[in-house]
Coordinates of C-alpha atoms in Angstrom, one line a residue:
Chain A
G1 CA -68.5 168.0 28.9
D2 CA -72.3 167.8 28.6
S3 CA -74.1 164.5 29.2
V4 CA -77.6 163.2 29.2
T5 CA -78.8 160.1 31.0
Q6 CA -81.9 158.1 30.3
T7 CA -82.1 155.3 32.8
E8 CA -84.5 153.0 31.1
G9 CA -83.5 151.3 27.9
L10 CA -86.8 149.6 27.5
V11 CA -90.3 150.3 28.9
T12 CA -93.2 148.0 28.2
L13 CA -96.7 149.1 29.2
T14 CA -100.3 148.2 28.7
K15 CA -102.5 150.7 26.8
G16 CA -104.2 153.2 29.0
L17 CA -101.6 153.3 31.7
P18 CA -99.5 156.4 32.6
V19 CA -95.8 156.6 31.7
M20 CA -92.8 158.5 32.9
L21 CA -89.5 158.4 31.0
N22 CA -86.6 159.7 33.0
C23 CA -84.0 162.2 31.7
T24 CA -81.3 163.8 33.8
Y25 CA -78.5 166.0 32.4
Q26 CA -75.2 167.5 33.3
T27 CA -74.0 170.9 32.0
T28 CA -72.1 173.9 33.3
Y29 CA -74.1 176.3 31.2
S30 CA -77.7 177.3 30.7
P31 CA -79.6 174.3 29.4
F32 CA -82.1 173.9 26.7
L33 CA -83.8 170.5 26.8
F34 CA -85.6 168.5 24.1
W35 CA -87.5 165.3 23.7
Y36 CA -87.4 163.7 20.3
V37 CA -89.6 160.7 19.2
Q38 CA -88.6 158.2 16.5
H39 CA -91.1 155.7 15.2
L40 CA -89.9 152.6 13.5
N41 CA -87.9 153.3 10.3
E42 CA -88.6 157.0 10.5
A43 CA -86.5 160.1 11.4
P44 CA -86.5 161.6 14.8
K45 CA -89.0 164.4 15.3
L46 CA -89.2 167.0 18.0
L47 CA -91.8 166.3 20.7
L48 CA -91.1 168.9 23.4
K49 CA -88.6 171.5 24.3
S50 CA -88.0 173.9 27.1
S51 CA -85.4 176.2 28.6
T52 CA -87.7 177.7 31.3
D53 CA -87.3 176.4 34.9
N54 CA -90.3 174.9 36.6
K55 CA -92.6 175.5 33.6
R56 CA -94.6 172.5 32.2
T57 CA -94.6 172.2 28.4
E58 CA -97.1 170.0 26.6
H59 CA -97.6 168.5 23.1
Q60 CA -99.7 165.6 21.8
G61 CA -100.7 164.5 25.3
F62 CA -97.1 164.3 26.5
Y63 CA -95.7 166.8 29.0
A64 CA -92.4 167.6 30.8
T65 CA -91.1 170.2 33.3
L66 CA -87.5 171.4 33.3
H67 CA -86.2 171.3 36.9
K68 CA -82.8 173.0 37.0
S69 CA -82.5 172.2 40.7
S70 CA -82.5 168.5 40.0
S71 CA -81.2 168.7 36.4
S72 CA -84.1 166.7 35.2
F73 CA -86.6 166.8 32.3
H74 CA -88.8 163.7 32.6
L75 CA -91.4 162.9 29.9
Q76 CA -94.8 161.9 31.1
K77 CA -98.2 160.9 29.6
S78 CA -101.3 160.1 31.6
S79 CA -102.6 157.4 29.3
V80 CA -100.5 155.8 26.7
Q81 CA -101.8 154.6 23.3
L82 CA -100.6 151.9 20.9
S83 CA -99.4 154.6 18.6
D84 CA -97.0 155.9 21.3
S85 CA -94.8 152.8 20.7
A86 CA -91.5 154.4 19.6
L87 CA -87.9 155.3 20.6
Y88 CA -87.7 158.5 22.7
F89 CA -84.6 160.5 23.0
C90 CA -83.8 163.3 25.5
A91 CA -81.3 165.9 24.3
L92 CA -79.5 168.8 25.7
S93 CA -78.2 172.0 24.2
D94 CA -76.3 174.9 25.8
I95 CA -77.8 178.3 25.2
T96 CA -74.6 180.0 26.5
E97 CA -72.5 178.0 24.0
G98 CA -74.8 179.1 21.2
A99 CA -77.0 176.0 21.3
D100 CA -75.5 174.8 18.0
R101 CA -75.0 171.2 19.2
L102 CA -77.3 168.7 20.8
T103 CA -76.1 166.0 23.2
F104 CA -78.4 163.0 23.0
G105 CA -79.2 160.4 25.6
K106 CA -79.1 156.7 24.5
G107 CA -82.8 156.6 24.1
T108 CA -85.7 154.7 25.7
Q109 CA -87.7 152.2 23.7
L110 CA -91.4 152.4 24.7
I111 CA -93.6 149.4 23.7
I112 CA -97.3 149.6 24.3
Q113 CA -99.3 146.4 24.5
P114 CA -103.0 146.0 23.9
Chain B
E1 CA -92.8 172.7 6.2
A2 CA -89.1 172.2 6.9
A3 CA -87.4 169.7 4.6
V4 CA -84.2 167.7 4.8
T5 CA -83.6 165.0 2.2
Q6 CA -80.8 162.4 2.0
S7 CA -79.4 160.3 -0.8
P8 CA -79.0 157.4 -1.2
R9 CA -81.5 155.9 1.2
N10 CA -79.7 152.6 1.1
K11 CA -76.1 151.8 0.2
V12 CA -74.0 148.7 0.2
A13 CA -70.3 149.3 0.0
V14 CA -67.1 147.2 0.0
T15 CA -64.4 147.5 2.6
G16 CA -61.8 150.0 1.5
G17 CA -64.2 151.7 -0.9
K18 CA -65.2 155.4 -0.9
V19 CA -68.7 156.3 0.1
T20 CA -70.4 159.7 -0.2
L21 CA -73.6 160.4 1.6
S22 CA -75.5 163.5 0.5
C23 CA -77.9 165.8 2.3
N24 CA -79.9 168.7 1.1
Q25 CA -82.1 171.1 3.2
T26 CA -84.6 173.8 2.1
N27 CA -85.0 175.3 5.5
N28 CA -82.3 178.0 4.9
H29 CA -80.7 176.9 8.2
N30 CA -77.2 177.9 8.9
N31 CA -76.3 174.7 10.7
M32 CA -76.2 171.2 9.4
Y33 CA -75.2 167.9 11.2
W34 CA -74.3 164.3 10.5
Y35 CA -75.2 161.6 13.1
R36 CA -75.0 157.9 13.1
Q37 CA -77.4 155.8 15.0
D38 CA -76.5 152.4 16.5
T39 CA -78.5 150.3 18.9
G40 CA -77.4 151.1 22.4
H41 CA -75.6 154.3 21.5
G42 CA -78.4 156.6 20.5
L43 CA -77.5 159.4 18.1
R44 CA -73.8 160.3 17.9
L45 CA -72.6 163.5 16.2
I46 CA -69.9 162.9 13.5
H47 CA -69.5 166.3 11.9
Y48 CA -71.4 169.6 11.7
S49 CA -71.2 172.9 9.9
Y50 CA -72.1 176.5 10.7
G51 CA -72.5 177.5 7.1
A52 CA -71.1 177.1 3.6
G53 CA -67.4 176.3 3.6
S54 CA -67.2 175.4 7.3
T55 CA -67.0 172.0 8.9
E56 CA -66.4 171.0 12.5
K57 CA -65.6 167.8 14.2
G58 CA -68.3 166.2 16.4
D59 CA -67.8 163.5 19.0
I60 CA -66.8 160.6 16.6
P61 CA -65.1 162.1 13.5
D62 CA -62.5 159.5 13.0
G63 CA -62.8 157.8 9.6
Y64 CA -65.2 160.5 8.3
K65 CA -64.8 163.7 6.4
A66 CA -67.4 166.3 5.7
S67 CA -68.0 169.0 3.0
R68 CA -70.4 172.0 3.0
P69 CA -70.2 173.5 -0.5
S70 CA -73.3 175.6 -0.1
Q71 CA -76.0 176.6 2.4
E72 CA -78.2 173.7 1.2
N73 CA -75.8 170.8 0.8
F74 CA -73.7 168.9 3.3
S75 CA -71.9 165.7 2.5
L76 CA -70.4 162.9 4.6
I77 CA -67.4 161.1 3.0
L78 CA -66.0 157.8 4.0
E79 CA -62.7 157.6 2.2
L80 CA -61.9 154.0 3.2
A81 CA -65.1 152.4 4.4
T82 CA -64.8 149.7 7.1
P83 CA -67.5 147.2 8.4
S84 CA -67.5 149.2 11.7
Q85 CA -69.1 152.0 9.8
T86 CA -72.2 150.0 9.0
S87 CA -75.0 152.0 10.5
V88 CA -77.9 154.3 9.9
Y89 CA -76.8 157.9 9.1
F90 CA -79.0 160.9 9.7
C91 CA -78.5 164.4 8.5
A92 CA -80.2 167.3 10.3
S93 CA -80.4 171.1 9.9
G94 CA -81.1 173.7 12.6
D95 CA -80.7 177.3 13.5
R96 CA -80.9 179.3 16.7
L97 CA -83.4 181.5 14.9
D98 CA -85.7 178.5 14.6
S99 CA -85.7 177.9 18.4
Y100 CA -82.7 175.6 18.2
E101 CA -84.8 172.7 16.9
Q102 CA -83.0 170.3 14.6
Y103 CA -84.9 168.8 11.7
F104 CA -83.8 165.4 10.6
G105 CA -83.7 163.7 7.2
P106 CA -85.1 160.2 6.6
G107 CA -81.8 158.5 7.1
T108 CA -79.4 156.4 5.0
R109 CA -78.8 152.8 5.8
L110 CA -75.2 151.9 5.0
T111 CA -73.8 148.4 5.0
V112 CA -70.1 147.9 4.5
L113 CA -69.2 144.3 3.5

């Protein structure tokens, strides 16, 4: 079955530094990848999505590129802010299968310090 | 703006009791989902639905039932609640015509004593 791996459970950074949150996936079908962000006591919200190989997608200063050759969709930001402290989930859907289900990674908690 | 609401927002139940969590969406999406969120496990899919009258098992359906009486409403039912079902439950709606994005409700915090 499909799977998503987020290698870091917790990332702590100082404000202004760059960040990369890792996401790799396994699927036998055509992938659609998502990043969701969840702030404390809130619902998850979509941050980025992509199904196009080797094309960078950006939103709110975050960016990611789907690389089908390495099955990766890492999330990056060049300069983190205090408000970026949140839980980040990578998720996978199969377009071939109708994309009606998402498989989530376990999440990466990002903590930004002053 | 897409809207998914859940009720109740907080619930305390006793072991062996019946619990019903309700979800309503005004997005006119065909698909609806129930997840639970636990530390270290991320979001795990319990049940989902393709439309009124349909329910499908997700990855962790044991101990849960679901009901989709209409396009807008999707319920999660715990017939015999157990302490292991203490968690935060999220409902979501989505549709391939909306670029596959899933919109989440605010969550229900369930405690089973």
